[in-house]
PDB file of C-alpha atoms (C1' of nucleotides) in Angstrom:
ATOM      1  CA  MET A   1     112.301  69.250  81.071  1.00  0.00           C
ATOM      2  CA  ARG A   2     114.262  71.342  83.451  1.00  0.00           C
ATOM      3  CA  HIS A   3     113.839  75.029  84.348  1.00  0.00           C
ATOM      4  CA  GLU A   4     115.748  76.768  86.493  1.00  0.00           C
ATOM      5  CA  PRO A   5     113.404  78.906  88.960  1.00  0.00           C
ATOM      6  CA  LEU A   6     112.883  82.109  87.426  1.00  0.00           C
ATOM      7  CA  ALA A   7     113.380  84.687  89.677  1.00  0.00           C
ATOM      8  CA  ALA A   8     110.234  86.427  91.518  1.00  0.00           C
ATOM      9  CA  PRO A   9     110.023  89.660  94.060  1.00  0.00           C
ATOM     10  CA  THR A  10     110.469  88.089  97.588  1.00  0.00           C
ATOM     11  CA  ASN A  11     107.680  90.083  98.950  1.00  0.00           C
ATOM     12  CA  MET A  12     106.220  87.865  96.374  1.00  0.00           C
ATOM     13  CA  GLN A  13     103.397  85.933  98.609  1.00  0.00           C
ATOM     14  CA  GLN A  14     102.677  89.364 100.846  1.00  0.00           C
ATOM     15  CA  LEU A  15     101.721  91.160  97.607  1.00  0.00           C
ATOM     16  CA  ALA A  16      99.580  88.410  96.985  1.00  0.00           C
ATOM     17  CA  ASP A  17      97.887  87.999 100.902  1.00  0.00           C
ATOM     18  CA  TRP A  18      97.615  92.016 100.279  1.00  0.00           C
ATOM     19  CA  LEU A  19      96.103  91.057  96.683  1.00  0.00           C
ATOM     20  CA  LYS A  20      93.218  88.926  98.347  1.00  0.00           C
ATOM     21  CA  VAL A  21      92.397  91.730 101.120  1.00  0.00           C
ATOM     22  CA  LEU A  22      92.198  94.264  98.837  1.00  0.00           C
ATOM     23  CA  ALA A  23      90.322  91.698  96.174  1.00  0.00           C
ATOM     24  CA  GLU A  24      87.088  93.315  98.099  1.00  0.00           C
ATOM     25  CA  PRO A  25      84.736  96.081  96.983  1.00  0.00           C
ATOM     26  CA  ARG A  26      83.394  96.710 100.271  1.00  0.00           C
ATOM     27  CA  ARG A  27      86.958  96.990 101.782  1.00  0.00           C
ATOM     28  CA  LEU A  28      87.788  98.734  98.986  1.00  0.00           C
ATOM     29  CA  GLN A  29      85.460 101.589  99.597  1.00  0.00           C
ATOM     30  CA  ILE A  30      86.051 101.170 103.496  1.00  0.00           C
ATOM     31  CA  LEU A  31      89.368 102.047 102.212  1.00  0.00           C
ATOM     32  CA  ASN A  32      88.251 104.835 100.577  1.00  0.00           C
ATOM     33  CA  LEU A  33      86.467 106.308 102.809  1.00  0.00           C
ATOM     34  CA  LEU A  34      89.481 105.781 105.734  1.00  0.00           C
ATOM     35  CA  MET A  35      91.536 107.919 103.324  1.00  0.00           C
ATOM     36  CA  ALA A  36      88.764 110.568 103.344  1.00  0.00           C
ATOM     37  CA  GLY A  37      88.796 110.877 107.169  1.00  0.00           C
ATOM     38  CA  VAL A  38      85.687 108.927 107.799  1.00  0.00           C
ATOM     39  CA  GLN A  39      86.870 106.598 111.197  1.00  0.00           C
ATOM     40  CA  CYS A  40      84.375 104.794 113.079  1.00  0.00           C
ATOM     41  CA  ASN A  41      81.673 102.179 112.501  1.00  0.00           C
ATOM     42  CA  CYS A  42      79.102 103.511 112.808  1.00  0.00           C
ATOM     43  CA  GLU A  43      79.555 106.480 109.838  1.00  0.00           C
ATOM     44  CA  LEU A  44      81.232 103.771 107.872  1.00  0.00           C
ATOM     45  CA  GLY A  45      77.944 101.724 108.387  1.00  0.00           C
ATOM     46  CA  ASP A  46      76.478 104.955 107.213  1.00  0.00           C
ATOM     47  CA  HIS A  47      77.821 105.923 103.900  1.00  0.00           C
ATOM     48  CA  LEU A  48      77.889 101.800 102.729  1.00  0.00           C
ATOM     49  CA  ASP A  49      74.510 101.163 104.237  1.00  0.00           C
ATOM     50  CA  MET A  50      75.847  98.431 106.248  1.00  0.00           C
ATOM     51  CA  ALA A  51      75.330  96.419 109.196  1.00  0.00           C
ATOM     52  CA  PRO A  52      78.337  97.474 112.055  1.00  0.00           C
ATOM     53  CA  ASN A  53      78.646  93.799 112.381  1.00  0.00           C
ATOM     54  CA  LEU A  54      79.938  93.404 108.500  1.00  0.00           C
ATOM     55  CA  ILE A  55      82.104  96.502 108.785  1.00  0.00           C
ATOM     56  CA  SER A  56      83.584  95.245 111.493  1.00  0.00           C
ATOM     57  CA  HIS A  57      84.352  91.865 110.177  1.00  0.00           C
ATOM     58  CA  HIS A  58      85.664  93.797 107.197  1.00  0.00           C
ATOM     59  CA  LEU A  59      87.707  95.996 109.612  1.00  0.00           C
ATOM     60  CA  SER A  60      89.017  93.251 110.764  1.00  0.00           C
ATOM     61  CA  VAL A  61      90.237  91.638 107.751  1.00  0.00           C
ATOM     62  CA  LEU A  62      91.784  95.182 107.119  1.00  0.00           C
ATOM     63  CA  ARG A  63      93.114  95.072 110.473  1.00  0.00           C
ATOM     64  CA  LYS A  64      95.057  91.515 110.429  1.00  0.00           C
ATOM     65  CA  ALA A  65      96.741  92.764 106.883  1.00  0.00           C
ATOM     66  CA  GLY A  66      98.104  95.288 109.042  1.00  0.00           C
ATOM     67  CA  LEU A  67      96.509  97.909 106.500  1.00  0.00           C
ATOM     68  CA  VAL A  68      94.110  99.800 109.108  1.00  0.00           C
ATOM     69  CA  ASP A  69      95.071 100.423 112.695  1.00  0.00           C
ATOM     70  CA  ILE A  70      92.754 100.880 115.845  1.00  0.00           C
ATOM     71  CA  GLU A  71      91.970 103.590 118.708  1.00  0.00           C
ATOM     72  CA  ARG A  72      89.954 104.304 121.557  1.00  0.00           C
ATOM     73  CA  ASP A  73      88.646 107.761 122.571  1.00  0.00           C
ATOM     74  CA  ALA A  74      90.283 108.581 125.171  1.00  0.00           C
ATOM     75  CA  VAL A  75      86.818 110.399 126.290  1.00  0.00           C
ATOM     76  CA  ASP A  76      84.299 107.594 125.712  1.00  0.00           C
ATOM     77  CA  ALA A  77      85.796 104.362 124.953  1.00  0.00           C
ATOM     78  CA  ARG A  78      82.947 102.797 123.392  1.00  0.00           C
ATOM     79  CA  TRP A  79      83.790 104.768 120.596  1.00  0.00           C
ATOM     80  CA  VAL A  80      86.809 102.984 117.825  1.00  0.00           C
ATOM     81  CA  TYR A  81      88.592 104.982 115.356  1.00  0.00           C
ATOM     82  CA  TYR A  82      90.249 103.329 112.343  1.00  0.00           C
ATOM     83  CA  SER A  83      92.862 104.665 109.944  1.00  0.00           C
ATOM     84  CA  LEU A  84      94.869 103.659 107.955  1.00  0.00           C
ATOM     85  CA  ASN A  85      98.857 102.436 108.650  1.00  0.00           C
ATOM     86  CA  PRO A  86     100.785 105.411 105.924  1.00  0.00           C
ATOM     87  CA  ALA A  87     103.918 102.412 106.424  1.00  0.00           C
ATOM     88  CA  ALA A  88     101.804  99.315 105.409  1.00  0.00           C
ATOM     89  CA  LEU A  89     100.514 101.752 102.741  1.00  0.00           C
ATOM     90  CA  ASP A  90     104.234 102.461 101.277  1.00  0.00           C
ATOM     91  CA  ALA A  91     105.047  98.771 101.325  1.00  0.00           C
ATOM     92  CA  LEU A  92     101.607  97.974  99.489  1.00  0.00           C
ATOM     93  CA  ASN A  93     102.821 100.682  96.866  1.00  0.00           C
ATOM     94  CA  ALA A  94     106.328  99.643  96.785  1.00  0.00           C
ATOM     95  CA  ALA A  95     105.564  96.050  96.615  1.00  0.00           C
ATOM     96  CA  PHE A  96     102.723  96.684  93.917  1.00  0.00           C
ATOM     97  CA  GLY A  97     104.629  99.060  92.106  1.00  0.00           C
ATOM     98  CA  ALA A  98     108.333  96.076  92.180  1.00  0.00           C
ATOM     99  CA  PHE A  99     106.510  93.573  90.783  1.00  0.00           C
ATOM    100  CA  PHE A 100     104.010  95.260  88.254  1.00  0.00           C
ATOM    101  CA  ALA A 101     106.524  97.912  86.650  1.00  0.00           C
ATOM    102  CA  PRO A 102     106.595  97.913  83.427  1.00  0.00           C
ATOM    103  CA  ALA A 103     110.375  97.583  83.445  1.00  0.00           C
ATOM    104  CA  ARG A 104     110.524  93.969  84.326  1.00  0.00           C
ATOM    105  CA  ILE A 105     108.622  92.635  81.562  1.00  0.00           C
ATOM    106  CA  GLN A 106     111.389  90.500  79.064  1.00  0.00           C
ATOM    107  CA  PRO A 107     111.044  89.932  75.343  1.00  0.00           C
ATOM    108  CA  ARG A 108     110.141  85.964  74.594  1.00  0.00           C
ATOM    109  CA  ARG A 109     112.132  82.880  75.302  1.00  0.00           C
ATOM    110  CA  ALA A 110     111.899  80.656  72.652  1.00  0.00           C
ATOM    111  CA  VAL A 111     111.511  77.342  74.700  1.00  0.00           C
ATOM    112  CA  CYS A 112     108.618  76.277  73.017  1.00  0.00           C
ATOM    113  CA  GLY A 113     107.178  75.890  69.213  1.00  0.00           C
ATOM    114  CA  PRO A 114     108.427  74.659  66.208  1.00  0.00           C
ATOM    115  CA  GLN A 115     111.996  74.805  65.065  1.00  0.00           C
ATOM    116  CA  GLY A 116     113.266  77.873  62.817  1.00  0.00           C
ATOM    117  CA  SER A 117     110.036  79.927  64.562  1.00  0.00           C
ATOM    118  CA  VAL A 118     108.744  83.135  64.796  1.00  0.00           C
ATOM    119  CA  ILE A 119     111.374  83.917  66.894  1.00  0.00           C
ATOM    120  CA  HIS A 120     115.041  84.416  66.093  1.00  0.00           C
ATOM    121  CA  ALA A 121     117.924  83.421  67.058  1.00  0.00           C
ATOM    122  CA  ALA A 122     118.955  86.699  68.036  1.00  0.00           C
ATOM    123  CA  THR A 123     116.066  87.601  69.917  1.00  0.00           C
ATOM    124  CA  ILE A 124     116.391  83.876  72.268  1.00  0.00           C
ATOM    125  CA  ARG A 125     117.564  83.897  75.489  1.00  0.00           C
ATOM    126  CA  VAL A 126     119.557  81.224  77.216  1.00  0.00           C
ATOM    127  CA  THR A 127     117.857  77.647  78.501  1.00  0.00           C
ATOM    128  CA  ARG A 128     116.874  74.684  76.489  1.00  0.00           C
ATOM    129  CA  HIS A 129     113.995  72.561  76.294  1.00  0.00           C
TER     130      HIS A 129
ATOM    131  CA  MET B   1      72.827 112.253 110.192  1.00  0.00           C
ATOM    132  CA  ARG B   2      73.027 113.692 106.551  1.00  0.00           C
ATOM    133  CA  HIS B   3      76.349 113.026 104.627  1.00  0.00           C
ATOM    134  CA  GLU B   4      77.548 114.086 101.822  1.00  0.00           C
ATOM    135  CA  PRO B   5      78.604 111.634  98.873  1.00  0.00           C
ATOM    136  CA  LEU B   6      82.596 111.466  99.440  1.00  0.00           C
ATOM    137  CA  ALA B   7      84.864 111.817  96.757  1.00  0.00           C
ATOM    138  CA  ALA B   8      86.411 108.200  95.244  1.00  0.00           C
ATOM    139  CA  PRO B   9      88.343 107.619  92.106  1.00  0.00           C
ATOM    140  CA  THR B  10      86.243 107.534  88.751  1.00  0.00           C
ATOM    141  CA  ASN B  11      87.761 104.024  87.917  1.00  0.00           C
ATOM    142  CA  MET B  12      87.230 102.415  91.652  1.00  0.00           C
ATOM    143  CA  GLN B  13      85.410  99.922  89.640  1.00  0.00           C
ATOM    144  CA  GLN B  14      87.579  98.744  87.729  1.00  0.00           C
ATOM    145  CA  LEU B  15      90.426  98.840  90.290  1.00  0.00           C
ATOM    146  CA  ALA B  16      88.098  96.286  92.148  1.00  0.00           C
ATOM    147  CA  ASP B  17      87.681  94.229  89.389  1.00  0.00           C
ATOM    148  CA  TRP B  18      91.429  94.398  88.170  1.00  0.00           C
ATOM    149  CA  LEU B  19      92.585  93.565  92.102  1.00  0.00           C
ATOM    150  CA  LYS B  20      89.842  90.272  92.085  1.00  0.00           C
ATOM    151  CA  VAL B  21      91.725  88.646  88.888  1.00  0.00           C
ATOM    152  CA  LEU B  22      95.026  89.793  90.767  1.00  0.00           C
ATOM    153  CA  ALA B  23      94.365  87.720  94.271  1.00  0.00           C
ATOM    154  CA  GLU B  24      95.128  84.529  93.135  1.00  0.00           C
ATOM    155  CA  PRO B  25      97.926  83.155  93.514  1.00  0.00           C
ATOM    156  CA  ARG B  26      98.936  81.095  90.317  1.00  0.00           C
ATOM    157  CA  ARG B  27      97.577  83.915  88.688  1.00  0.00           C
ATOM    158  CA  LEU B  28     100.063  85.808  89.934  1.00  0.00           C
ATOM    159  CA  GLN B  29     102.761  83.324  89.351  1.00  0.00           C
ATOM    160  CA  ILE B  30     101.993  83.189  85.237  1.00  0.00           C
ATOM    161  CA  LEU B  31     101.905  87.240  85.293  1.00  0.00           C
ATOM    162  CA  ASN B  32     105.165  86.710  86.930  1.00  0.00           C
ATOM    163  CA  LEU B  33     106.299  83.947  84.416  1.00  0.00           C
ATOM    164  CA  LEU B  34     105.039  85.986  81.486  1.00  0.00           C
ATOM    165  CA  MET B  35     106.769  89.238  82.659  1.00  0.00           C
ATOM    166  CA  ALA B  36     109.553  86.835  82.607  1.00  0.00           C
ATOM    167  CA  GLY B  37     109.503  86.289  78.880  1.00  0.00           C
ATOM    168  CA  VAL B  38     107.659  82.507  79.233  1.00  0.00           C
ATOM    169  CA  GLN B  39     104.426  82.601  76.811  1.00  0.00           C
ATOM    170  CA  CYS B  40     103.292  79.320  75.984  1.00  0.00           C
ATOM    171  CA  ASN B  41     101.144  77.145  78.354  1.00  0.00           C
ATOM    172  CA  CYS B  42     103.087  73.888  78.359  1.00  0.00           C
ATOM    173  CA  GLU B  43     106.051  75.653  79.719  1.00  0.00           C
ATOM    174  CA  LEU B  44     103.801  77.454  82.099  1.00  0.00           C
ATOM    175  CA  GLY B  45     102.553  74.306  83.225  1.00  0.00           C
ATOM    176  CA  ASP B  46     106.053  72.891  83.656  1.00  0.00           C
ATOM    177  CA  HIS B  47     107.171  75.706  85.593  1.00  0.00           C
ATOM    178  CA  LEU B  48     104.052  75.933  87.904  1.00  0.00           C
ATOM    179  CA  ASP B  49     103.227  71.846  87.691  1.00  0.00           C
ATOM    180  CA  MET B  50      99.898  72.694  86.593  1.00  0.00           C
ATOM    181  CA  ALA B  51      97.252  70.956  84.719  1.00  0.00           C
ATOM    182  CA  PRO B  52      97.142  72.604  80.745  1.00  0.00           C
ATOM    183  CA  ASN B  53      93.401  73.186  81.193  1.00  0.00           C
ATOM    184  CA  LEU B  54      94.085  75.220  84.931  1.00  0.00           C
ATOM    185  CA  ILE B  55      96.517  76.728  82.825  1.00  0.00           C
ATOM    186  CA  SER B  56      94.137  77.785  80.044  1.00  0.00           C
ATOM    187  CA  HIS B  57      91.354  79.039  82.490  1.00  0.00           C
ATOM    188  CA  HIS B  58      93.226  80.850  84.345  1.00  0.00           C
ATOM    189  CA  LEU B  59      95.206  82.691  81.072  1.00  0.00           C
ATOM    190  CA  SER B  60      91.384  83.478  80.260  1.00  0.00           C
ATOM    191  CA  VAL B  61      90.457  85.341  83.353  1.00  0.00           C
ATOM    192  CA  LEU B  62      93.637  87.304  83.157  1.00  0.00           C
ATOM    193  CA  ARG B  63      92.428  87.608  79.023  1.00  0.00           C
ATOM    194  CA  LYS B  64      89.340  88.780  79.817  1.00  0.00           C
ATOM    195  CA  ALA B  65      90.765  90.818  82.220  1.00  0.00           C
ATOM    196  CA  GLY B  66      92.233  92.428  79.243  1.00  0.00           C
ATOM    197  CA  LEU B  67      95.808  92.241  81.213  1.00  0.00           C
ATOM    198  CA  VAL B  68      96.857  89.202  78.386  1.00  0.00           C
ATOM    199  CA  ASP B  69      96.848  89.286  74.609  1.00  0.00           C
ATOM    200  CA  ILE B  70      97.388  85.605  72.952  1.00  0.00           C
ATOM    201  CA  GLU B  71      99.059  85.402  69.591  1.00  0.00           C
ATOM    202  CA  ARG B  72      99.072  82.080  67.562  1.00  0.00           C
ATOM    203  CA  ASP B  73     102.336  80.541  65.959  1.00  0.00           C
ATOM    204  CA  ALA B  74     102.668  81.208  62.069  1.00  0.00           C
ATOM    205  CA  VAL B  75     104.525  78.338  61.366  1.00  0.00           C
ATOM    206  CA  ASP B  76     102.480  75.657  63.515  1.00  0.00           C
ATOM    207  CA  ALA B  77      99.257  77.254  64.760  1.00  0.00           C
ATOM    208  CA  ARG B  78      98.897  74.755  67.927  1.00  0.00           C
ATOM    209  CA  TRP B  79     101.289  76.703  69.709  1.00  0.00           C
ATOM    210  CA  VAL B  80      99.659  79.879  71.573  1.00  0.00           C
ATOM    211  CA  TYR B  81     101.982  82.644  72.862  1.00  0.00           C
ATOM    212  CA  TYR B  82     100.623  84.988  75.793  1.00  0.00           C
ATOM    213  CA  SER B  83     101.995  88.036  76.546  1.00  0.00           C
ATOM    214  CA  LEU B  84     101.530  90.912  78.634  1.00  0.00           C
ATOM    215  CA  ASN B  85      99.058  93.796  77.867  1.00  0.00           C
ATOM    216  CA  PRO B  86     101.430  96.706  78.098  1.00  0.00           C
ATOM    217  CA  ALA B  87      98.378  99.041  78.129  1.00  0.00           C
ATOM    218  CA  ALA B  88      96.700  97.690  80.360  1.00  0.00           C
ATOM    219  CA  LEU B  89      99.809  97.178  82.723  1.00  0.00           C
ATOM    220  CA  ASP B  90     100.193 100.821  83.072  1.00  0.00           C
ATOM    221  CA  ALA B  91      96.340 101.294  83.357  1.00  0.00           C
ATOM    222  CA  LEU B  92      96.236  98.749  86.143  1.00  0.00           C
ATOM    223  CA  ASN B  93      99.661 100.536  87.723  1.00  0.00           C
ATOM    224  CA  ALA B  94      98.078 104.285  87.197  1.00  0.00           C
ATOM    225  CA  ALA B  95      94.466 102.899  88.809  1.00  0.00           C
ATOM    226  CA  PHE B  96      96.243 101.450  91.778  1.00  0.00           C
ATOM    227  CA  GLY B  97      98.640 104.429  92.308  1.00  0.00           C
ATOM    228  CA  ALA B  98      96.063 106.904  92.552  1.00  0.00           C
ATOM    229  CA  PHE B  99      93.657 105.088  94.195  1.00  0.00           C
ATOM    230  CA  PHE B 100      96.300 104.126  97.189  1.00  0.00           C
ATOM    231  CA  ALA B 101      98.585 107.437  96.848  1.00  0.00           C
ATOM    232  CA  PRO B 102      99.555 107.852 100.186  1.00  0.00           C
ATOM    233  CA  ALA B 103      98.627 111.866  99.794  1.00  0.00           C
ATOM    234  CA  ARG B 104      94.938 110.924  99.688  1.00  0.00           C
ATOM    235  CA  ILE B 105      94.814 110.535 103.388  1.00  0.00           C
ATOM    236  CA  GLN B 106      93.141 113.165 105.126  1.00  0.00           C
ATOM    237  CA  PRO B 107      92.966 113.576 108.894  1.00  0.00           C
ATOM    238  CA  ARG B 108      90.326 112.608 110.667  1.00  0.00           C
ATOM    239  CA  ARG B 109      86.978 114.252 110.450  1.00  0.00           C
ATOM    240  CA  ALA B 110      85.188 114.481 114.092  1.00  0.00           C
ATOM    241  CA  VAL B 111      81.759 113.370 112.684  1.00  0.00           C
ATOM    242  CA  CYS B 112      81.176 110.767 115.347  1.00  0.00           C
ATOM    243  CA  GLY B 113      82.123 110.375 119.015  1.00  0.00           C
ATOM    244  CA  PRO B 114      81.107 111.864 121.886  1.00  0.00           C
ATOM    245  CA  GLN B 115      81.081 115.941 122.317  1.00  0.00           C
ATOM    246  CA  GLY B 116      83.922 117.600 123.251  1.00  0.00           C
ATOM    247  CA  SER B 117      86.358 114.763 122.738  1.00  0.00           C
ATOM    248  CA  VAL B 118      90.047 114.102 121.829  1.00  0.00           C
ATOM    249  CA  ILE B 119      89.422 115.405 118.582  1.00  0.00           C
ATOM    250  CA  HIS B 120      90.221 119.103 118.571  1.00  0.00           C
ATOM    251  CA  ALA B 121      90.684 121.556 115.994  1.00  0.00           C
ATOM    252  CA  ALA B 122      94.042 122.451 116.802  1.00  0.00           C
ATOM    253  CA  THR B 123      95.309 118.590 118.008  1.00  0.00           C
ATOM    254  CA  ILE B 124      93.709 117.106 114.396  1.00  0.00           C
ATOM    255  CA  ARG B 125      96.324 114.472 113.421  1.00  0.00           C
ATOM    256  CA  VAL B 126      96.741 111.469 111.788  1.00  0.00           C
ATOM    257  CA  THR B 127      95.781 108.862 113.933  1.00  0.00           C
ATOM    258  CA  ARG B 128      98.628 105.644 114.951  1.00  0.00           C
ATOM    259  CA  HIS B 129      98.622 103.707 117.858  1.00  0.00           C
TER     260      HIS B 129
ATOM    261  C1'  DG C   1      72.275  98.268 140.644  1.00  0.00           C
ATOM    262  C1'  DC C   2      70.145  98.954 135.516  1.00  0.00           C
ATOM    263  C1'  DT C   3      69.656 100.240 130.823  1.00  0.00           C
ATOM    264  C1'  DA C   4      71.529 101.968 126.540  1.00  0.00           C
ATOM    265  C1'  DT C   5      75.066 102.375 123.090  1.00  0.00           C
ATOM    266  C1'  DA C   6      78.856 100.918 120.097  1.00  0.00           C
ATOM    267  C1'  DA C   7      81.314  97.396 119.014  1.00  0.00           C
ATOM    268  C1'  DT C   8      82.639  92.488 118.478  1.00  0.00           C
ATOM    269  C1'  DT C   9      81.925  87.822 118.438  1.00  0.00           C
ATOM    270  C1'  DC C  10      79.504  83.679 117.016  1.00  0.00           C
ATOM    271  C1'  DA C  11      77.581  79.882 113.993  1.00  0.00           C
ATOM    272  C1'  DA C  12      74.919  79.036 110.178  1.00  0.00           C
ATOM    273  C1'  DC C  13      73.751  79.731 105.758  1.00  0.00           C
ATOM    274  C1'  DT C  14      74.779  81.034 101.320  1.00  0.00           C
ATOM    275  C1'  DA C  15      77.680  81.515  97.299  1.00  0.00           C
ATOM    276  C1'  DT C  16      81.123  82.941  94.169  1.00  0.00           C
ATOM    277  C1'  DG C  17      85.318  80.587  92.088  1.00  0.00           C
ATOM    278  C1'  DG C  18      89.188  77.373  91.964  1.00  0.00           C
ATOM    279  C1'  DT C  19      89.847  72.438  90.710  1.00  0.00           C
ATOM    280  C1'  DT C  20      89.462  67.931  88.580  1.00  0.00           C
ATOM    281  C1'  DG C  21      89.135  64.914  85.268  1.00  0.00           C
ATOM    282  C1'  DA C  22      87.078  63.446  81.156  1.00  0.00           C
ATOM    283  C1'  DA C  23      85.557  65.339  76.432  1.00  0.00           C
ATOM    284  C1'  DC C  24      86.269  68.123  72.703  1.00  0.00           C
ATOM    285  C1'  DT C  25      88.650  71.153  68.820  1.00  0.00           C
ATOM    286  C1'  DA C  26      91.925  72.268  66.139  1.00  0.00           C
ATOM    287  C1'  DT C  27      96.205  71.428  63.903  1.00  0.00           C
ATOM    288  C1'  DC C  28     100.428  69.012  62.254  1.00  0.00           C
ATOM    289  C1'  DG C  29     102.990  65.121  60.136  1.00  0.00           C
ATOM    290  C1'  DC C  30     102.638  60.834  57.917  1.00  0.00           C
TER     291       DC C  30
ATOM    292  C1'  DG D   1      92.429  59.600  55.841  1.00  0.00           C
ATOM    293  C1'  DC D   2      94.441  58.674  60.517  1.00  0.00           C
ATOM    294  C1'  DG D   3      97.126  59.056  64.824  1.00  0.00           C
ATOM    295  C1'  DA D   4      99.345  62.449  67.101  1.00  0.00           C
ATOM    296  C1'  DT D   5     100.121  66.973  69.331  1.00  0.00           C
ATOM    297  C1'  DA D   6      98.243  71.755  71.731  1.00  0.00           C
ATOM    298  C1'  DG D   7      95.213  73.820  74.037  1.00  0.00           C
ATOM    299  C1'  DT D   8      90.530  74.797  75.248  1.00  0.00           C
ATOM    300  C1'  DT D   9      85.559  73.799  77.373  1.00  0.00           C
ATOM    301  C1'  DC D  10      82.266  71.205  80.432  1.00  0.00           C
ATOM    302  C1'  DA D  11      80.096  69.451  84.039  1.00  0.00           C
ATOM    303  C1'  DA D  12      80.950  68.130  88.531  1.00  0.00           C
ATOM    304  C1'  DC D  13      82.910  68.432  92.896  1.00  0.00           C
ATOM    305  C1'  DC D  14      84.591  71.312  96.676  1.00  0.00           C
ATOM    306  C1'  DA D  15      86.839  74.793  99.811  1.00  0.00           C
ATOM    307  C1'  DT D  16      87.190  79.389 100.793  1.00  0.00           C
ATOM    308  C1'  DA D  17      84.547  83.330 102.399  1.00  0.00           C
ATOM    309  C1'  DG D  18      81.194  87.530 102.621  1.00  0.00           C
ATOM    310  C1'  DT D  19      76.630  87.648 104.626  1.00  0.00           C
ATOM    311  C1'  DT D  20      72.867  87.130 108.526  1.00  0.00           C
ATOM    312  C1'  DG D  21      71.226  87.232 112.837  1.00  0.00           C
ATOM    313  C1'  DA D  22      71.206  86.641 117.383  1.00  0.00           C
ATOM    314  C1'  DA D  23      74.797  86.657 121.263  1.00  0.00           C
ATOM    315  C1'  DT D  24      78.068  88.821 123.999  1.00  0.00           C
ATOM    316  C1'  DT D  25      81.375  91.843 125.485  1.00  0.00           C
ATOM    317  C1'  DA D  26      82.502  96.410 126.959  1.00  0.00           C
ATOM    318  C1'  DT D  27      81.710 101.304 128.320  1.00  0.00           C
ATOM    319  C1'  DA D  28      79.013 105.335 129.637  1.00  0.00           C
ATOM    320  C1'  DG D  29      74.952 107.583 132.176  1.00  0.00           C
ATOM    321  C1'  DC D  30      71.607 107.505 135.406  1.00  0.00           C
TER     322       DC D  30
END
DNA sequence: GCTATAATTCAACTATGGTTGAACTATCGC
DNA sequence: GCGATAGTTCAACCATAGTTGAATTATAGC
C-alpha cells in the first residue's frame, strides 16, 4: 500500500512542542497571571500557593519555549520580573489557528472500507490503496 | 500580602484538559490526517506506521475529549470511520483564542520589588529584554 | 566581613500516561 | 458452523516529567 505524504503545516513540530509546554495546569495559571500583570516569583507563588522553586521551574520551561522573557530589577537585582513575549504569543496564535482552522477540514477520502460503500464516486478524491 | 483573585477565563479548566489531549505528537498527526480526509484505523496506521491498538487508544482519548466522532460503515460494520467534531473544533479555537489573545496582556502591576523601583506611574511599559 | 532575602539548581522521589503484545469482541464471507 | 478481518480492551512495562526539600548562587543592607 502506497500513500503519498499528506501536507502538514510546516510548524507542526513547533506547535507540538508548544502544546506540550502549555498542557500543564500550573503553567496555564502562571501565564494567566502574567497576562494580568503579575510578574515576580514571590507574588506568583502567593497567588498560586506554590513553592518558589516550583514557580522557578515552570517559568524556566516557559522561558525555554520562548514564551516568557526575564528581566532583573534595576534597583535591587534580587528581584526578577517575568513577562510574556508578545511575538512568541503571536506566533503561537498563528500556529494554532493555522493547524486547527475549520477550513482545513476536508471530506472523507474513501480509501478504506468495502466496495460500493457509503461514499459515492462523486465525493471520492484521488489515491488508491 | 492580600491579593484579590485575578479574573480567569471561565473555560480555563476545559482548555487545560484539551491542551493535555492535544500535547501528544501522534495525536496531532492523527488530527492532521483526519482533517485531510483520512478516516479509518487501518489507513491511519498505514500513514503513521503505528499499531492499530495504539491508533485505537489515541482515537479513544480524542473521542473522550469530544474532538472526534465515530461512525460505522453501513455496508460492512467492521469498518469504523472517525471524523472531526466541527463544533468542538470551533469551541477549541474559541477557548484558545480567548485565553491567548494579545489584547489580554496588561502592563506590570508593581506589587513586588523594592520601594521606588524601576516602575513609576509614568514609565510603566510592557517589559521586553 | 556577616546576615537576610530572592531566586535558582540539584538529586531523589513519584505519578501520570504512552507503549507493547496478547487476548478479546464483533462482523463478514464461506 | 468455521475462519478471516477490523477494531478494541487488557495488563504489564517503562519513560517522561512534575514534585519535594535541601543546598547553592547572587545581591542588598548592616
